[in-house]
PDB file of N, CA and C in Angstrom:
ATOM      1  N   MET R  30     128.058 219.715-103.966  1.00  0.00           N
ATOM      2  CA  MET R  30     129.305 219.420-104.614  1.00  0.00           C
ATOM      3  C   MET R  30     130.263 218.665-103.572  1.00  0.00           C
ATOM      4  N   PHE R  31     130.198 219.151-102.341  1.00  0.00           N
ATOM      5  CA  PHE R  31     131.019 218.629-101.322  1.00  0.00           C
ATOM      6  C   PHE R  31     130.702 217.125-101.133  1.00  0.00           C
ATOM      7  N   SER R  32     129.364 216.808-101.095  1.00  0.00           N
ATOM      8  CA  SER R  32     128.949 215.364-100.837  1.00  0.00           C
ATOM      9  C   SER R  32     129.357 214.528-101.993  1.00  0.00           C
ATOM     10  N   VAL R  33     129.469 215.044-103.161  1.00  0.00           N
ATOM     11  CA  VAL R  33     129.922 214.300-104.282  1.00  0.00           C
ATOM     12  C   VAL R  33     131.401 213.975-104.179  1.00  0.00           C
ATOM     13  N   LEU R  34     132.243 214.821-103.734  1.00  0.00           N
ATOM     14  CA  LEU R  34     133.670 214.717-103.581  1.00  0.00           C
ATOM     15  C   LEU R  34     133.915 213.777-102.424  1.00  0.00           C
ATOM     16  N   VAL R  35     133.148 213.796-101.253  1.00  0.00           N
ATOM     17  CA  VAL R  35     133.235 212.877-100.221  1.00  0.00           C
ATOM     18  C   VAL R  35     132.917 211.378-100.736  1.00  0.00           C
ATOM     19  N   ALA R  36     131.702 211.242-101.502  1.00  0.00           N
ATOM     20  CA  ALA R  36     131.399 209.998-102.079  1.00  0.00           C
ATOM     21  C   ALA R  36     132.431 209.511-103.036  1.00  0.00           C
ATOM     22  N   LEU R  37     133.077 210.317-103.802  1.00  0.00           N
ATOM     23  CA  LEU R  37     134.096 209.843-104.628  1.00  0.00           C
ATOM     24  C   LEU R  37     135.289 209.321-103.926  1.00  0.00           C
ATOM     25  N   GLY R  38     135.678 210.060-102.868  1.00  0.00           N
ATOM     26  CA  GLY R  38     136.806 209.754-102.007  1.00  0.00           C
ATOM     27  C   GLY R  38     136.498 208.443-101.360  1.00  0.00           C
ATOM     28  N   VAL R  39     135.382 208.170-100.829  1.00  0.00           N
ATOM     29  CA  VAL R  39     135.041 206.911-100.285  1.00  0.00           C
ATOM     30  C   VAL R  39     135.188 205.764-101.262  1.00  0.00           C
ATOM     31  N   PHE R  40     134.616 205.909-102.437  1.00  0.00           N
ATOM     32  CA  PHE R  40     134.745 205.017-103.533  1.00  0.00           C
ATOM     33  C   PHE R  40     136.182 204.504-103.955  1.00  0.00           C
ATOM     34  N   VAL R  41     137.024 205.665-103.967  1.00  0.00           N
ATOM     35  CA  VAL R  41     138.436 205.404-104.414  1.00  0.00           C
ATOM     36  C   VAL R  41     139.127 204.674-103.263  1.00  0.00           C
ATOM     37  N   GLY R  42     138.774 205.061-101.951  1.00  0.00           N
ATOM     38  CA  GLY R  42     139.446 204.439-100.837  1.00  0.00           C
ATOM     39  C   GLY R  42     139.011 202.932-100.882  1.00  0.00           C
ATOM     40  N   LEU R  43     137.804 202.544-101.074  1.00  0.00           N
ATOM     41  CA  LEU R  43     137.350 201.283-101.128  1.00  0.00           C
ATOM     42  C   LEU R  43     138.019 200.455-102.291  1.00  0.00           C
ATOM     43  N   ALA R  44     138.042 201.016-103.367  1.00  0.00           N
ATOM     44  CA  ALA R  44     138.686 200.364-104.506  1.00  0.00           C
ATOM     45  C   ALA R  44     140.123 200.081-104.289  1.00  0.00           C
ATOM     46  N   ALA R  45     140.873 201.018-103.662  1.00  0.00           N
ATOM     47  CA  ALA R  45     142.257 200.864-103.491  1.00  0.00           C
ATOM     48  C   ALA R  45     142.510 199.880-102.425  1.00  0.00           C
ATOM     49  N   SER R  46     141.575 199.531-101.512  1.00  0.00           N
ATOM     50  CA  SER R  46     141.747 198.572-100.442  1.00  0.00           C
ATOM     51  C   SER R  46     141.342 197.110-100.858  1.00  0.00           C
ATOM     52  N   ALA R  47     140.717 197.019-101.922  1.00  0.00           N
ATOM     53  CA  ALA R  47     140.305 195.733-102.368  1.00  0.00           C
ATOM     54  C   ALA R  47     141.487 194.845-102.761  1.00  0.00           C
ATOM     55  N   PRO R  48     141.493 193.552-102.485  1.00  0.00           N
ATOM     56  CA  PRO R  48     142.594 192.704-102.722  1.00  0.00           C
ATOM     57  C   PRO R  48     142.807 192.522-104.228  1.00  0.00           C
ATOM     58  N   PRO R  49     144.078 192.528-104.715  1.00  0.00           N
ATOM     59  CA  PRO R  49     144.270 192.449-106.177  1.00  0.00           C
ATOM     60  C   PRO R  49     143.967 190.959-106.579  1.00  0.00           C
ATOM     61  N   ALA R  50     143.385 190.936-107.742  1.00  0.00           N
ATOM     62  CA  ALA R  50     143.064 189.576-108.399  1.00  0.00           C
ATOM     63  C   ALA R  50     144.254 188.987-108.957  1.00  0.00           C
ATOM     64  N   ALA R  51     144.579 187.691-108.632  1.00  0.00           N
ATOM     65  CA  ALA R  51     145.779 187.032-109.185  1.00  0.00           C
ATOM     66  C   ALA R  51     145.306 186.554-110.612  1.00  0.00           C
ATOM     67  N   ALA R  52     146.264 186.417-111.355  1.00  0.00           N
ATOM     68  CA  ALA R  52     145.978 185.916-112.804  1.00  0.00           C
ATOM     69  C   ALA R  52     145.247 184.605-112.844  1.00  0.00           C
ATOM     70  N   GLY R  53     145.463 183.773-111.934  1.00  0.00           N
ATOM     71  CA  GLY R  53     144.753 182.480-111.884  1.00  0.00           C
ATOM     72  C   GLY R  53     143.273 182.650-111.454  1.00  0.00           C
ATOM     73  N   ASP R  54     142.846 183.701-111.109  1.00  0.00           N
ATOM     74  CA  ASP R  54     141.551 183.995-110.666  1.00  0.00           C
ATOM     75  C   ASP R  54     140.717 184.358-111.749  1.00  0.00           C
ATOM     76  N   TYR R  55     141.210 184.536-112.892  1.00  0.00           N
ATOM     77  CA  TYR R  55     140.314 185.031-114.070  1.00  0.00           C
ATOM     78  C   TYR R  55     139.267 183.998-114.302  1.00  0.00           C
ATOM     79  N   GLY R  56     138.138 184.426-114.725  1.00  0.00           N
ATOM     80  CA  GLY R  56     137.113 183.542-115.062  1.00  0.00           C
ATOM     81  C   GLY R  56     135.783 183.767-114.253  1.00  0.00           C
ATOM     82  N   LYS R  57     136.005 183.880-112.984  1.00  0.00           N
ATOM     83  CA  LYS R  57     134.793 184.126-112.057  1.00  0.00           C
ATOM     84  C   LYS R  57     134.381 185.503-112.237  1.00  0.00           C
ATOM     85  N   CYS R  58     133.006 185.745-112.447  1.00  0.00           N
ATOM     86  CA  CYS R  58     132.539 187.070-112.628  1.00  0.00           C
ATOM     87  C   CYS R  58     131.052 187.218-112.007  1.00  0.00           C
ATOM     88  N   SER R  59     130.819 188.528-111.768  1.00  0.00           N
ATOM     89  CA  SER R  59     129.375 188.825-111.424  1.00  0.00           C
ATOM     90  C   SER R  59     128.805 189.719-112.534  1.00  0.00           C
ATOM     91  N   PHE R  60     129.701 190.408-113.219  1.00  0.00           N
ATOM     92  CA  PHE R  60     129.290 191.321-114.267  1.00  0.00           C
ATOM     93  C   PHE R  60     130.299 191.267-115.438  1.00  0.00           C
ATOM     94  N   ALA R  61     129.839 191.611-116.626  1.00  0.00           N
ATOM     95  CA  ALA R  61     130.832 191.565-117.834  1.00  0.00           C
ATOM     96  C   ALA R  61     131.986 192.342-117.613  1.00  0.00           C
ATOM     97  N   SER R  62     131.923 193.410-116.841  1.00  0.00           N
ATOM     98  CA  SER R  62     133.064 194.186-116.480  1.00  0.00           C
ATOM     99  C   SER R  62     134.199 193.519-115.798  1.00  0.00           C
ATOM    100  N   ASP R  63     133.831 192.362-115.091  1.00  0.00           N
ATOM    101  CA  ASP R  63     134.810 191.577-114.536  1.00  0.00           C
ATOM    102  C   ASP R  63     135.667 190.541-115.618  1.00  0.00           C
ATOM    103  N   CYS R  64     135.191 190.570-116.756  1.00  0.00           N
ATOM    104  CA  CYS R  64     135.906 189.839-117.797  1.00  0.00           C
ATOM    105  C   CYS R  64     136.679 190.721-118.822  1.00  0.00           C
ATOM    106  N   HIS R  65     137.424 190.069-119.761  1.00  0.00           N
ATOM    107  CA  HIS R  65     138.091 190.729-120.726  1.00  0.00           C
ATOM    108  C   HIS R  65     137.173 191.636-121.532  1.00  0.00           C
ATOM    109  N   ALA R  66     137.758 192.638-122.234  1.00  0.00           N
ATOM    110  CA  ALA R  66     136.894 193.624-122.873  1.00  0.00           C
ATOM    111  C   ALA R  66     135.901 192.883-123.896  1.00  0.00           C
ATOM    112  N   GLY R  67     134.575 193.213-123.700  1.00  0.00           N
ATOM    113  CA  GLY R  67     133.660 192.776-124.597  1.00  0.00           C
ATOM    114  C   GLY R  67     133.136 191.370-124.348  1.00  0.00           C
ATOM    115  N   VAL R  68     133.700 190.675-123.334  1.00  0.00           N
ATOM    116  CA  VAL R  68     133.276 189.242-123.047  1.00  0.00           C
ATOM    117  C   VAL R  68     132.146 189.312-121.994  1.00  0.00           C
ATOM    118  N   VAL R  69     131.156 188.469-122.285  1.00  0.00           N
ATOM    119  CA  VAL R  69     130.040 188.403-121.371  1.00  0.00           C
ATOM    120  C   VAL R  69     130.229 187.514-120.154  1.00  0.00           C
ATOM    121  N   CYS R  70     129.506 187.601-119.131  1.00  0.00           N
ATOM    122  CA  CYS R  70     129.626 186.921-117.938  1.00  0.00           C
ATOM    123  C   CYS R  70     128.282 185.970-118.036  1.00  0.00           C
ATOM    124  N   ASN R  71     128.618 184.685-118.102  1.00  0.00           N
ATOM    125  CA  ASN R  71     127.477 183.642-118.127  1.00  0.00           C
ATOM    126  C   ASN R  71     127.519 182.698-116.863  1.00  0.00           C
ATOM    127  N   SER R  72     126.408 182.857-116.117  1.00  0.00           N
ATOM    128  CA  SER R  72     126.301 181.892-114.889  1.00  0.00           C
ATOM    129  C   SER R  72     127.550 181.958-114.044  1.00  0.00           C
ATOM    130  N   GLY R  73     128.131 183.166-113.864  1.00  0.00           N
ATOM    131  CA  GLY R  73     129.192 183.377-112.950  1.00  0.00           C
ATOM    132  C   GLY R  73     130.547 183.115-113.569  1.00  0.00           C
ATOM    133  N   LYS R  74     130.712 182.887-114.819  1.00  0.00           N
ATOM    134  CA  LYS R  74     131.944 182.646-115.548  1.00  0.00           C
ATOM    135  C   LYS R  74     132.043 183.499-116.695  1.00  0.00           C
ATOM    136  N   CYS R  75     133.229 183.975-117.045  1.00  0.00           N
ATOM    137  CA  CYS R  75     133.480 184.782-118.199  1.00  0.00           C
ATOM    138  C   CYS R  75     133.423 183.795-119.460  1.00  0.00           C
ATOM    139  N   ALA R  76     132.875 184.093-120.415  1.00  0.00           N
ATOM    140  CA  ALA R  76     132.613 183.316-121.643  1.00  0.00           C
ATOM    141  C   ALA R  76     133.959 182.661-122.256  1.00  0.00           C
ATOM    142  N   ASP R  77     135.024 183.441-122.046  1.00  0.00           N
ATOM    143  CA  ASP R  77     136.278 183.030-122.635  1.00  0.00           C
ATOM    144  C   ASP R  77     137.155 182.224-121.626  1.00  0.00           C
ATOM    145  N   SER R  78     136.514 181.763-120.522  1.00  0.00           N
ATOM    146  CA  SER R  78     137.367 181.089-119.487  1.00  0.00           C
ATOM    147  C   SER R  78     136.922 179.512-119.588  1.00  0.00           C
ATOM    148  N   ALA R  79     137.709 178.658-119.020  1.00  0.00           N
ATOM    149  CA  ALA R  79     137.564 177.269-119.049  1.00  0.00           C
ATOM    150  C   ALA R  79     136.221 176.964-118.277  1.00  0.00           C
ATOM    151  N   GLY R  80     135.525 176.108-118.838  1.00  0.00           N
ATOM    152  CA  GLY R  80     134.259 175.609-118.219  1.00  0.00           C
ATOM    153  C   GLY R  80     133.084 176.538-118.421  1.00  0.00           C
ATOM    154  N   SER R  81     133.150 177.625-119.091  1.00  0.00           N
ATOM    155  CA  SER R  81     132.046 178.551-119.447  1.00  0.00           C
ATOM    156  C   SER R  81     131.514 178.195-120.835  1.00  0.00           C
ATOM    157  N   SER R  82     130.645 179.009-121.261  1.00  0.00           N
ATOM    158  CA  SER R  82     130.031 178.729-122.567  1.00  0.00           C
ATOM    159  C   SER R  82     129.574 179.961-123.241  1.00  0.00           C
ATOM    160  N   CYS R  83     129.248 179.965-124.530  1.00  0.00           N
ATOM    161  CA  CYS R  83     128.965 181.158-125.329  1.00  0.00           C
ATOM    162  C   CYS R  83     127.802 180.732-126.191  1.00  0.00           C
ATOM    163  N   ALA R  84     127.046 181.624-126.695  1.00  0.00           N
ATOM    164  CA  ALA R  84     126.062 181.427-127.651  1.00  0.00           C
ATOM    165  C   ALA R  84     126.264 182.045-129.058  1.00  0.00           C
ATOM    166  N   PHE R  85     127.059 183.223-128.916  1.00  0.00           N
ATOM    167  CA  PHE R  85     127.332 184.009-130.216  1.00  0.00           C
ATOM    168  C   PHE R  85     128.883 184.401-130.147  1.00  0.00           C
ATOM    169  N   ALA R  86     129.359 184.687-131.180  1.00  0.00           N
ATOM    170  CA  ALA R  86     130.783 185.123-131.232  1.00  0.00           C
ATOM    171  C   ALA R  86     130.936 186.355-130.459  1.00  0.00           C
ATOM    172  N   SER R  87     129.862 187.220-130.517  1.00  0.00           N
ATOM    173  CA  SER R  87     130.039 188.521-129.690  1.00  0.00           C
ATOM    174  C   SER R  87     130.114 188.199-128.158  1.00  0.00           C
ATOM    175  N   ASP R  88     129.734 187.136-127.739  1.00  0.00           N
ATOM    176  CA  ASP R  88     129.977 186.793-126.244  1.00  0.00           C
ATOM    177  C   ASP R  88     131.368 186.679-125.979  1.00  0.00           C
ATOM    178  N   CYS R  89     132.318 186.417-126.842  1.00  0.00           N
ATOM    179  CA  CYS R  89     133.586 186.154-126.714  1.00  0.00           C
ATOM    180  C   CYS R  89     134.564 187.288-126.868  1.00  0.00           C
ATOM    181  N   GLY R  90     134.012 188.518-126.971  1.00  0.00           N
ATOM    182  CA  GLY R  90     134.970 189.754-126.941  1.00  0.00           C
ATOM    183  C   GLY R  90     135.070 190.173-128.440  1.00  0.00           C
ATOM    184  N   SER R  91     135.831 191.241-128.458  1.00  0.00           N
ATOM    185  CA  SER R  91     136.136 191.893-129.784  1.00  0.00           C
ATOM    186  C   SER R  91     137.475 191.501-130.428  1.00  0.00           C
ATOM    187  N   GLY R  92     138.060 190.524-129.917  1.00  0.00           N
ATOM    188  CA  GLY R  92     139.381 190.119-130.421  1.00  0.00           C
ATOM    189  C   GLY R  92     139.292 189.206-131.707  1.00  0.00           C
ATOM    190  N   GLY R  93     138.189 188.859-132.199  1.00  0.00           N
ATOM    191  CA  GLY R  93     137.983 188.007-133.373  1.00  0.00           C
ATOM    192  C   GLY R  93     137.753 186.558-132.904  1.00  0.00           C
ATOM    193  N   ALA R  94     137.629 186.240-131.654  1.00  0.00           N
ATOM    194  CA  ALA R  94     137.260 185.027-131.210  1.00  0.00           C
ATOM    195  C   ALA R  94     135.954 184.497-131.835  1.00  0.00           C
ATOM    196  N   LYS R  95     135.809 183.243-132.025  1.00  0.00           N
ATOM    197  CA  LYS R  95     134.500 182.595-132.417  1.00  0.00           C
ATOM    198  C   LYS R  95     133.889 181.749-131.391  1.00  0.00           C
ATOM    199  N   CYS R  96     132.575 181.594-131.480  1.00  0.00           N
ATOM    200  CA  CYS R  96     131.814 180.753-130.544  1.00  0.00           C
ATOM    201  C   CYS R  96     131.792 179.389-131.353  1.00  0.00           C
ATOM    202  N   ASN R  97     132.528 178.322-130.997  1.00  0.00           N
ATOM    203  CA  ASN R  97     132.527 177.063-131.681  1.00  0.00           C
ATOM    204  C   ASN R  97     131.888 176.017-130.803  1.00  0.00           C
ATOM    205  N   SER R  98     130.749 175.406-131.141  1.00  0.00           N
ATOM    206  CA  SER R  98     130.193 174.427-130.178  1.00  0.00           C
ATOM    207  C   SER R  98     129.893 174.828-128.797  1.00  0.00           C
ATOM    208  N   GLY R  99     129.577 176.114-128.469  1.00  0.00           N
ATOM    209  CA  GLY R  99     129.287 176.567-127.274  1.00  0.00           C
ATOM    210  C   GLY R  99     130.484 177.011-126.413  1.00  0.00           C
ATOM    211  N   LYS R 100     131.663 176.990-127.135  1.00  0.00           N
ATOM    212  CA  LYS R 100     132.902 177.504-126.490  1.00  0.00           C
ATOM    213  C   LYS R 100     133.608 178.579-127.192  1.00  0.00           C
ATOM    214  N   CYS R 101     134.108 179.625-126.571  1.00  0.00           N
ATOM    215  CA  CYS R 101     134.856 180.647-127.211  1.00  0.00           C
ATOM    216  C   CYS R 101     136.233 179.912-127.691  1.00  0.00           C
ATOM    217  N   SER R 102     136.575 180.289-128.940  1.00  0.00           N
ATOM    218  CA  SER R 102     137.850 179.782-129.464  1.00  0.00           C
ATOM    219  C   SER R 102     138.994 180.139-128.598  1.00  0.00           C
ATOM    220  N   THR R 103     138.993 181.275-127.839  1.00  0.00           N
ATOM    221  CA  THR R 103     140.029 181.719-126.964  1.00  0.00           C
ATOM    222  C   THR R 103     140.068 181.171-125.627  1.00  0.00           C
ATOM    223  N   ALA R 104     138.949 180.397-125.293  1.00  0.00           N
ATOM    224  CA  ALA R 104     138.873 179.761-123.938  1.00  0.00           C
ATOM    225  C   ALA R 104     139.879 178.547-123.965  1.00  0.00           C
ATOM    226  N   PRO R 105     140.508 178.305-122.764  1.00  0.00           N
ATOM    227  CA  PRO R 105     141.503 177.202-122.638  1.00  0.00           C
ATOM    228  C   PRO R 105     140.868 175.794-123.142  1.00  0.00           C
ATOM    229  N   ASP R 106     139.510 175.639-122.980  1.00  0.00           N
ATOM    230  CA  ASP R 106     138.888 174.345-123.415  1.00  0.00           C
ATOM    231  C   ASP R 106     138.136 174.604-124.892  1.00  0.00           C
ATOM    232  N   GLY R 107     138.402 175.671-125.489  1.00  0.00           N
ATOM    233  CA  GLY R 107     137.756 175.984-126.653  1.00  0.00           C
ATOM    234  C   GLY R 107     138.577 175.442-127.892  1.00  0.00           C
ATOM    235  N   THR R 108     138.110 175.471-129.064  1.00  0.00           N
ATOM    236  CA  THR R 108     138.898 175.049-130.264  1.00  0.00           C
ATOM    237  C   THR R 108     138.855 176.300-131.302  1.00  0.00           C
ATOM    238  N   CYS R 109     139.886 176.211-132.139  1.00  0.00           N
ATOM    239  CA  CYS R 109     139.982 177.116-133.163  1.00  0.00           C
ATOM    240  C   CYS R 109     140.370 176.463-134.523  1.00  0.00           C
ATOM    241  N   ASN R 110     140.133 177.223-135.573  1.00  0.00           N
ATOM    242  CA  ASN R 110     140.395 176.683-136.862  1.00  0.00           C
ATOM    243  C   ASN R 110     141.495 177.568-137.580  1.00  0.00           C
ATOM    244  N   PHE R 111     141.433 178.930-137.272  1.00  0.00           N
ATOM    245  CA  PHE R 111     142.364 179.861-137.942  1.00  0.00           C
ATOM    246  C   PHE R 111     143.024 180.734-136.918  1.00  0.00           C
ATOM    247  N   ASP R 112     144.156 181.344-137.281  1.00  0.00           N
ATOM    248  CA  ASP R 112     144.768 182.316-136.313  1.00  0.00           C
ATOM    249  C   ASP R 112     143.957 183.446-135.984  1.00  0.00           C
ATOM    250  N   SER R 113     143.100 183.831-136.968  1.00  0.00           N
ATOM    251  CA  SER R 113     142.273 185.038-136.844  1.00  0.00           C
ATOM    252  C   SER R 113     141.224 184.865-135.689  1.00  0.00           C
ATOM    253  N   GLU R 114     140.969 183.647-135.199  1.00  0.00           N
ATOM    254  CA  GLU R 114     140.003 183.335-134.171  1.00  0.00           C
ATOM    255  C   GLU R 114     140.794 183.455-132.787  1.00  0.00           C
ATOM    256  N   CYS R 115     142.087 183.853-132.750  1.00  0.00           N
ATOM    257  CA  CYS R 115     142.820 183.729-131.520  1.00  0.00           C
ATOM    258  C   CYS R 115     143.196 185.115-130.998  1.00  0.00           C
ATOM    259  N   GLY R 116     142.620 186.172-131.353  1.00  0.00           N
ATOM    260  CA  GLY R 116     142.828 187.432-130.784  1.00  0.00           C
ATOM    261  C   GLY R 116     144.289 187.890-130.786  1.00  0.00           C
ATOM    262  N   GLY R 117     145.028 187.627-131.765  1.00  0.00           N
ATOM    263  CA  GLY R 117     146.422 188.006-131.842  1.00  0.00           C
ATOM    264  C   GLY R 117     147.321 186.884-131.621  1.00  0.00           C
ATOM    265  N   GLY R 118     146.732 185.727-131.218  1.00  0.00           N
ATOM    266  CA  GLY R 118     147.584 184.511-131.013  1.00  0.00           C
ATOM    267  C   GLY R 118     147.587 183.668-132.286  1.00  0.00           C
ATOM    268  N   LYS R 119     148.047 182.487-132.130  1.00  0.00           N
ATOM    269  CA  LYS R 119     148.163 181.542-133.177  1.00  0.00           C
ATOM    270  C   LYS R 119     147.244 180.332-132.853  1.00  0.00           C
ATOM    271  N   CYS R 120     146.730 179.770-133.905  1.00  0.00           N
ATOM    272  CA  CYS R 120     145.845 178.508-133.725  1.00  0.00           C
ATOM    273  C   CYS R 120     146.787 177.332-134.020  1.00  0.00           C
ATOM    274  N   SER R 121     147.128 176.581-133.004  1.00  0.00           N
ATOM    275  CA  SER R 121     148.049 175.467-133.195  1.00  0.00           C
ATOM    276  C   SER R 121     147.409 174.212-132.553  1.00  0.00           C
ATOM    277  N   SER R 122     147.308 173.200-133.434  1.00  0.00           N
ATOM    278  CA  SER R 122     146.563 171.857-132.900  1.00  0.00           C
ATOM    279  C   SER R 122     145.203 172.194-132.412  1.00  0.00           C
ATOM    280  N   SER R 123     144.532 173.093-133.148  1.00  0.00           N
ATOM    281  CA  SER R 123     143.097 173.405-132.838  1.00  0.00           C
ATOM    282  C   SER R 123     142.944 174.220-131.500  1.00  0.00           C
ATOM    283  N   HIS R 124     144.023 174.677-130.931  1.00  0.00           N
ATOM    284  CA  HIS R 124     143.867 175.540-129.681  1.00  0.00           C
ATOM    285  C   HIS R 124     144.667 176.906-129.911  1.00  0.00           C
ATOM    286  N   CYS R 125     144.166 177.880-129.321  1.00  0.00           N
ATOM    287  CA  CYS R 125     144.903 179.236-129.394  1.00  0.00           C
ATOM    288  C   CYS R 125     145.965 179.238-128.429  1.00  0.00           C
ATOM    289  N   THR R 126     147.115 179.822-128.892  1.00  0.00           N
ATOM    290  CA  THR R 126     148.282 179.999-128.030  1.00  0.00           C
ATOM    291  C   THR R 126     148.714 181.403-128.107  1.00  0.00           C
ATOM    292  N   HIS R 127     149.175 181.975-127.082  1.00  0.00           N
ATOM    293  CA  HIS R 127     149.596 183.375-127.110  1.00  0.00           C
ATOM    294  C   HIS R 127     151.176 183.570-126.715  1.00  0.00           C
TER     295      HIS R 127
END
């Protein structure tokens, strides 16, 4: 039990000392957990970030985003057709806005 508490303490200490990610850093990933909820990590980029790609709508998260021509509708370089594809935002001039 003591070794589990020590390991937990070390983990918490390391996590607390990690540099915070700036909002502009979003998109680079090693794991899906580095991305927005439900979004996959493809070739080091979150599927809903600029320059990344998707194969299925499920790659784009659970917010209703669609995978259109290999891009998530919620990605900065993606396109949308309906507000429902924008995860709570609006589809304006074929791009999601929040």
